[in-house]
Amino acid sequence: MNVAVGQHGLLANAFRRAIGRQKTENEMLDRVEYGVSMRDGVGATARIMQRNRLRLSNIVIEQPVIILVVRGTKLLKAAGVDITIKTGQAVALSEGGTFDVINRAEDDGAYLARWIAFDPALVAEHAERRPFPDAQPLLHIQRPPSGLLAALESAADAVADKETLPPDIARHRMQELLVWLETLGMRFTSQASNSFGRNVRKRLVSDPGRNWESATLCREFAVSEATFRRRLAAENLSFQQLLTDVRMSTALSLLQSTSLPILHIAQAVGYESQSRFAARFRARFGFPPSAIRGHHREPVAA
């Protein structure tokens, strides 16, 4: 589903790695539409395009996020949750939830959405200044007020405009969006536990394309390899499972949010072989990477 970037989520290092790959290969960057904007300490935003009706299983919400459906329909399913977000509606999702997601395209084959992910530190700072009685994991906004839509657009511009907009103004605009959500009864809460597996996942999320080895993480977490494996196994997890899921989730977001070539996305998340990447992607989601774009957005090589 598409969430989010750098210290703000899944994509920053992978996105920069992919762009760098194009630069080193002297490709014409202006032929690629980059849909992801990132700003440290503020958040991230992107426009999503997906062709075909696809079910995305067990999608982890890595950061607090608000999603506006521009065209098509988004279905979210989880234990006790079954909601449909229609064109013009929005949904706010707290960090740590896991959902099955169906993005259903319109008749012309295009599902379009816009998301904004919040830097968790900014959300925590806002919460300290403005006590709020209740927090909740999600809010389905069926009739977004015009003020909320304006705040969403303003916040997205603030994330993207790093050249002329000061950081304090950018954070203020994101906080305005948080206040709007509060007026609708929504305050982000973390559903993410501080479990060992969750902390390992966060570390992998920080740089999905890195050549990770379990020994590296053992040193960082100050545990032996046997303890590392045992603590993950206690949560029905493994190092390779976590790494693959983080990489495939990153790739999914890049496929939806950019027109980067699939080969470059594969390389950005740690795969030199496009065929091996495609096999892992299919194993994770049940369809090939090209299904996201419906073969419509792959740039022609220079």
GROMACS .gro file of C-alpha atoms in nm:
model
  302
    1MET     CA    1   0.000   0.000   0.000
    2ASN     CA    2   0.236   0.218  -0.053
    3VAL     CA    3   0.378   0.356   0.245
    4ALA     CA    4   0.648   0.540   0.271
    5VAL     CA    5   0.992   0.668   0.265
    6GLY     CA    6   1.341   0.692   0.410
    7GLN     CA    7   1.354   0.764   0.777
    8HIS     CA    8   0.986   0.816   0.700
    9GLY     CA    9   0.937   0.461   0.574
   10LEU     CA   10   1.042   0.208   0.319
   11LEU     CA   11   1.158   0.392   0.012
   12ALA     CA   12   1.424   0.656   0.060
   13ASN     CA   13   1.746   0.461   0.028
   14ALA     CA   14   1.601   0.231  -0.236
   15PHE     CA   15   1.464   0.525  -0.434
   16ARG     CA   16   1.794   0.711  -0.421
   17ARG     CA   17   1.979   0.393  -0.513
   18ALA     CA   18   1.755   0.345  -0.818
   19ILE     CA   19   1.796   0.705  -0.928
   20GLY     CA   20   2.170   0.678  -0.881
   21ARG     CA   21   2.170   0.367  -1.098
   22GLN     CA   22   2.007   0.560  -1.378
   23LYS     CA   23   2.251   0.847  -1.341
   24THR     CA   24   2.552   0.620  -1.355
   25GLU     CA   25   2.412   0.463  -1.669
   26ASN     CA   26   2.360   0.810  -1.822
   27GLU     CA   27   1.992   0.757  -1.880
   28MET     CA   28   1.765   1.052  -1.956
   29LEU     CA   29   1.617   1.121  -1.614
   30ASP     CA   30   1.362   1.364  -1.752
   31ARG     CA   31   1.195   1.075  -1.930
   32VAL     CA   32   1.101   0.916  -1.598
   33GLU     CA   33   0.817   1.052  -1.386
   34TYR     CA   34   0.922   1.030  -1.024
   35GLY     CA   35   0.621   1.014  -0.801
   36VAL     CA   36   0.792   1.000  -0.459
   37SER     CA   37   0.888   1.309  -0.258
   38MET     CA   38   1.073   1.280   0.073
   39ARG     CA   39   1.170   1.527   0.343
   40ASP     CA   40   1.367   1.439   0.656
   41GLY     CA   41   1.184   1.517   0.978
   42VAL     CA   42   0.861   1.584   0.789
   43GLY     CA   43   0.736   1.289   0.589
   44ALA     CA   44   0.686   1.158   0.240
   45THR     CA   45   0.424   1.170  -0.032
   46ALA     CA   46   0.350   1.001  -0.361
   47ARG     CA   47   0.088   0.954  -0.625
   48ILE     CA   48  -0.009   0.593  -0.686
   49MET     CA   49  -0.113   0.441  -1.016
   50GLN     CA   50  -0.205   0.075  -1.047
   51ARG     CA   51  -0.357  -0.105  -1.342
   52ASN     CA   52  -0.555  -0.424  -1.296
   53ARG     CA   53  -0.748  -0.542  -0.992
   54LEU     CA   54  -0.496  -0.702  -0.759
   55ARG     CA   55  -0.510  -0.836  -0.405
   56LEU     CA   56  -0.209  -0.748  -0.189
   57SER     CA   57  -0.188  -0.974   0.114
   58ASN     CA   58  -0.045  -0.893   0.458
   59ILE     CA   59   0.066  -0.537   0.386
   60VAL     CA   60   0.234  -0.381   0.690
   61ILE     CA   61   0.171  -0.013   0.759
   62GLU     CA   62   0.522   0.109   0.835
   63GLN     CA   63   0.433   0.474   0.909
   64PRO     CA   64   0.126   0.682   0.999
   65VAL     CA   65  -0.037   0.760   0.665
   66ILE     CA   66  -0.339   0.919   0.503
   67ILE     CA   67  -0.453   0.794   0.161
   68LEU     CA   68  -0.691   0.979  -0.073
   69VAL     CA   69  -0.846   0.768  -0.348
   70VAL     CA   70  -0.856   0.979  -0.664
   71ARG     CA   71  -0.999   0.717  -0.899
   72GLY     CA   72  -1.116   0.364  -0.836
   73THR     CA   73  -1.176   0.183  -0.507
   74LYS     CA   74  -0.955   0.058  -0.225
   75LEU     CA   75  -1.065  -0.232  -0.006
   76LEU     CA   76  -0.898  -0.296   0.331
   77LYS     CA   77  -0.949  -0.625   0.511
   78ALA     CA   78  -0.815  -0.741   0.847
   79ALA     CA   79  -0.947  -0.898   1.164
   80GLY     CA   80  -1.259  -0.697   1.245
   81VAL     CA   81  -1.199  -0.460   0.951
   82ASP     CA   82  -1.369  -0.465   0.612
   83ILE     CA   83  -1.398  -0.120   0.458
   84THR     CA   84  -1.430   0.017   0.106
   85ILE     CA   85  -1.276   0.354   0.024
   86LYS     CA   86  -1.441   0.495  -0.286
   87THR     CA   87  -1.334   0.770  -0.525
   88GLY     CA   88  -1.305   1.099  -0.336
   89GLN     CA   89  -1.286   0.928   0.004
   90ALA     CA   90  -0.983   0.893   0.230
   91VAL     CA   91  -0.849   0.667   0.501
   92ALA     CA   92  -0.598   0.737   0.779
   93LEU     CA   93  -0.399   0.439   0.907
   94SER     CA   94  -0.180   0.414   1.214
   95GLU     CA   95   0.162   0.255   1.217
   96GLY     CA   96   0.189  -0.118   1.270
   97GLY     CA   97  -0.136  -0.252   1.126
   98THR     CA   98  -0.143  -0.535   0.873
   99PHE     CA   99  -0.407  -0.551   0.600
  100ASP     CA  100  -0.508  -0.731   0.287
  101VAL     CA  101  -0.552  -0.461   0.025
  102ILE     CA  102  -0.741  -0.463  -0.303
  103ASN     CA  103  -0.694  -0.165  -0.533
  104ARG     CA  104  -0.975  -0.182  -0.786
  105ALA     CA  105  -0.930   0.015  -1.105
  106GLU     CA  106  -1.191   0.207  -1.299
  107ASP     CA  107  -1.319   0.086  -1.636
  108ASP     CA  108  -1.019   0.239  -1.815
  109GLY     CA  109  -0.789   0.026  -1.604
  110ALA     CA  110  -0.637   0.288  -1.374
  111TYR     CA  111  -0.651   0.308  -0.995
  112LEU     CA  112  -0.517   0.643  -0.874
  113ALA     CA  113  -0.447   0.760  -0.520
  114ARG     CA  114  -0.238   1.007  -0.325
  115TRP     CA  115  -0.074   0.929   0.009
  116ILE     CA  116   0.111   1.126   0.271
  117ALA     CA  117   0.319   0.947   0.535
  118PHE     CA  118   0.413   1.130   0.855
  119ASP     CA  119   0.752   1.116   1.021
  120PRO     CA  120   0.677   0.929   1.348
  121ALA     CA  121   0.886   1.175   1.548
  122LEU     CA  122   0.671   1.463   1.421
  123VAL     CA  123   0.354   1.272   1.518
  124ALA     CA  124   0.493   1.201   1.866
  125GLU     CA  125   0.593   1.565   1.914
  126HIS     CA  126   0.248   1.678   1.808
  127ALA     CA  127   0.083   1.434   2.048
  128GLU     CA  128   0.287   1.566   2.341
  129ARG     CA  129   0.176   1.921   2.275
  130ARG     CA  130  -0.189   1.838   2.215
  131PRO     CA  131  -0.331   1.578   2.454
  132PHE     CA  132  -0.609   1.378   2.291
  133PRO     CA  133  -0.850   1.151   2.479
  134ASP     CA  134  -0.852   0.857   2.238
  135ALA     CA  135  -0.635   0.720   1.965
  136GLN     CA  136  -0.746   0.474   1.702
  137PRO     CA  137  -0.585   0.255   1.439
  138LEU     CA  138  -0.779   0.389   1.140
  139LEU     CA  139  -1.040   0.636   1.022
  140HIS     CA  140  -1.250   0.603   0.706
  141ILE     CA  141  -1.327   0.957   0.588
  142GLN     CA  142  -1.630   0.918   0.363
  143ARG     CA  143  -1.690   1.288   0.305
  144PRO     CA  144  -1.357   1.471   0.340
  145PRO     CA  145  -1.414   1.838   0.430
  146SER     CA  146  -1.277   2.085   0.178
  147GLY     CA  147  -1.043   2.216   0.447
  148LEU     CA  148  -0.894   1.870   0.498
  149LEU     CA  149  -0.839   1.829   0.124
  150ALA     CA  150  -0.672   2.170   0.110
  151ALA     CA  151  -0.452   2.079   0.408
  152LEU     CA  152  -0.359   1.751   0.241
  153GLU     CA  153  -0.254   1.928  -0.078
  154SER     CA  154  -0.063   2.191   0.119
  155ALA     CA  155   0.119   1.923   0.320
  156ALA     CA  156   0.210   1.732   0.004
  157ASP     CA  157   0.351   2.051  -0.148
  158ALA     CA  158   0.548   2.113   0.171
  159VAL     CA  159   0.711   1.771   0.151
  160ALA     CA  160   0.803   1.824  -0.214
  161ASP     CA  161   0.919   2.188  -0.195
  162LYS     CA  162   1.255   2.151  -0.022
  163GLU     CA  163   1.410   2.436  -0.221
  164THR     CA  164   1.196   2.730  -0.113
  165LEU     CA  165   0.986   2.617   0.184
  166PRO     CA  166   1.163   2.626   0.525
  167PRO     CA  167   1.154   2.303   0.729
  168ASP     CA  168   0.957   2.464   1.013
  169ILE     CA  169   0.683   2.567   0.769
  170ALA     CA  170   0.677   2.218   0.621
  171ARG     CA  171   0.636   2.063   0.967
  172HIS     CA  172   0.364   2.316   1.050
  173ARG     CA  173   0.167   2.215   0.741
  174MET     CA  174   0.193   1.848   0.835
  175GLN     CA  175   0.077   1.933   1.187
  176GLU     CA  176  -0.220   2.121   1.040
  177LEU     CA  177  -0.318   1.801   0.865
  178LEU     CA  178  -0.289   1.617   1.198
  179VAL     CA  179  -0.520   1.873   1.359
  180TRP     CA  180  -0.774   1.822   1.081
  181LEU     CA  181  -0.769   1.449   1.150
  182GLU     CA  182  -0.826   1.523   1.519
  183THR     CA  183  -1.135   1.729   1.437
  184LEU     CA  184  -1.270   1.416   1.270
  185GLY     CA  185  -1.191   1.208   1.579
  186MET     CA  186  -0.862   1.054   1.462
  187ARG     CA  187  -0.533   1.046   1.649
  188PHE     CA  188  -0.264   0.812   1.524
  189THR     CA  189  -0.161   0.536   1.760
  190SER     CA  190   0.109   0.278   1.715
  191GLN     CA  191  -0.014  -0.077   1.680
  192ALA     CA  192   0.346  -0.185   1.638
  193SER     CA  193   0.487  -0.379   1.928
  194ASN     CA  194   0.840  -0.335   2.052
  195SER     CA  195   0.902  -0.701   1.984
  196PHE     CA  196   1.238  -0.822   1.870
  197GLY     CA  197   1.100  -0.905   1.525
  198ARG     CA  198   0.950  -0.559   1.487
  199ASN     CA  199   1.279  -0.394   1.579
  200VAL     CA  200   1.468  -0.610   1.330
  201ARG     CA  201   1.216  -0.517   1.062
  202LYS     CA  202   1.262  -0.147   1.135
  203ARG     CA  203   1.636  -0.184   1.090
  204LEU     CA  204   1.591  -0.360   0.755
  205VAL     CA  205   1.340  -0.095   0.645
  206SER     CA  206   1.607   0.173   0.691
  207ASP     CA  207   1.797   0.040   0.388
  208PRO     CA  208   1.625  -0.245   0.201
  209GLY     CA  209   1.888  -0.264  -0.071
  210ARG     CA  210   2.181  -0.317   0.161
  211ASN     CA  211   2.366  -0.647   0.147
  212TRP     CA  212   2.228  -0.756   0.484
  213GLU     CA  213   2.368  -1.050   0.677
  214SER     CA  214   2.230  -1.186   1.000
  215ALA     CA  215   2.574  -1.148   1.160
  216THR     CA  216   2.556  -0.772   1.107
  217LEU     CA  217   2.225  -0.750   1.289
  218CYS     CA  218   2.350  -0.976   1.566
  219ARG     CA  219   2.628  -0.728   1.634
  220GLU     CA  220   2.388  -0.434   1.626
  221PHE     CA  221   2.146  -0.603   1.866
  222ALA     CA  222   2.427  -0.746   2.078
  223VAL     CA  223   2.306  -1.105   2.060
  224SER     CA  224   2.457  -1.430   1.941
  225GLU     CA  225   2.337  -1.578   1.611
  226ALA     CA  226   2.169  -1.862   1.798
  227THR     CA  227   1.980  -1.615   2.018
  228PHE     CA  228   1.896  -1.403   1.713
  229ARG     CA  229   1.740  -1.701   1.535
  230ARG     CA  230   1.564  -1.823   1.850
  231ARG     CA  231   1.404  -1.486   1.928
  232LEU     CA  232   1.276  -1.450   1.573
  233ALA     CA  233   1.150  -1.809   1.570
  234ALA     CA  234   0.954  -1.736   1.888
  235GLU     CA  235   0.753  -1.489   1.677
  236ASN     CA  236   0.726  -1.734   1.385
  237LEU     CA  237   0.974  -1.524   1.188
  238SER     CA  238   1.310  -1.571   1.025
  239PHE     CA  239   1.576  -1.328   0.907
  240GLN     CA  240   1.530  -1.422   0.542
  241GLN     CA  241   1.153  -1.395   0.566
  242LEU     CA  242   1.174  -1.044   0.711
  243LEU     CA  243   1.433  -0.929   0.461
  244THR     CA  244   1.240  -1.059   0.162
  245ASP     CA  245   0.913  -0.904   0.282
  246VAL     CA  246   1.073  -0.564   0.340
  247ARG     CA  247   1.237  -0.572  -0.003
  248MET     CA  248   0.922  -0.680  -0.184
  249SER     CA  249   0.712  -0.419  -0.003
  250THR     CA  250   0.963  -0.153  -0.105
  251ALA     CA  251   0.954  -0.275  -0.463
  252LEU     CA  252   0.575  -0.269  -0.464
  253SER     CA  253   0.570   0.095  -0.356
  254LEU     CA  254   0.826   0.192  -0.619
  255LEU     CA  255   0.629   0.012  -0.889
  256GLN     CA  256   0.314   0.200  -0.789
  257SER     CA  257   0.473   0.541  -0.730
  258THR     CA  258   0.734   0.579  -1.002
  259SER     CA  259   0.804   0.488  -1.362
  260LEU     CA  260   1.149   0.354  -1.280
  261PRO     CA  261   1.237   0.049  -1.492
  262ILE     CA  262   1.174  -0.281  -1.319
  263LEU     CA  263   1.542  -0.373  -1.349
  264HIS     CA  264   1.642  -0.061  -1.156
  265ILE     CA  265   1.382  -0.130  -0.889
  266ALA     CA  266   1.517  -0.483  -0.856
  267GLN     CA  267   1.870  -0.349  -0.813
  268ALA     CA  268   1.750  -0.086  -0.566
  269VAL     CA  269   1.617  -0.354  -0.333
  270GLY     CA  270   1.921  -0.577  -0.355
  271TYR     CA  271   1.869  -0.797  -0.663
  272GLU     CA  272   2.112  -0.786  -0.956
  273SER     CA  273   1.901  -1.042  -1.144
  274GLN     CA  274   1.566  -0.914  -1.268
  275SER     CA  275   1.438  -1.270  -1.317
  276ARG     CA  276   1.524  -1.366  -0.959
  277PHE     CA  277   1.359  -1.050  -0.834
  278ALA     CA  278   1.046  -1.121  -1.040
  279ALA     CA  279   1.028  -1.476  -0.901
  280ARG     CA  280   1.053  -1.348  -0.542
  281PHE     CA  281   0.794  -1.079  -0.612
  282ARG     CA  282   0.552  -1.333  -0.760
  283ALA     CA  283   0.608  -1.568  -0.465
  284ARG     CA  284   0.526  -1.283  -0.223
  285PHE     CA  285   0.224  -1.129  -0.398
  286GLY     CA  286   0.100  -1.391  -0.643
  287PHE     CA  287   0.158  -1.192  -0.962
  288PRO     CA  288   0.458  -1.052  -1.154
  289PRO     CA  289   0.591  -0.696  -1.107
  290SER     CA  290   0.462  -0.598  -1.451
  291ALA     CA  291   0.102  -0.661  -1.338
  292ILE     CA  292   0.113  -0.346  -1.120
  293ARG     CA  293   0.162  -0.125  -1.425
  294GLY     CA  294  -0.030  -0.332  -1.674
  295HIS     CA  295   0.267  -0.296  -1.910
  296HIS     CA  296   0.182   0.072  -1.956
  297ARG     CA  297   0.453   0.254  -1.763
  298GLU     CA  298   0.782   0.083  -1.839
  299PRO     CA  299   1.013   0.345  -2.000
  300VAL     CA  300   1.192   0.261  -2.318
  301ALA     CA  301   1.566   0.226  -2.262
  302ALA     CA  302   1.774   0.509  -2.406
   0.00000   0.00000   0.00000
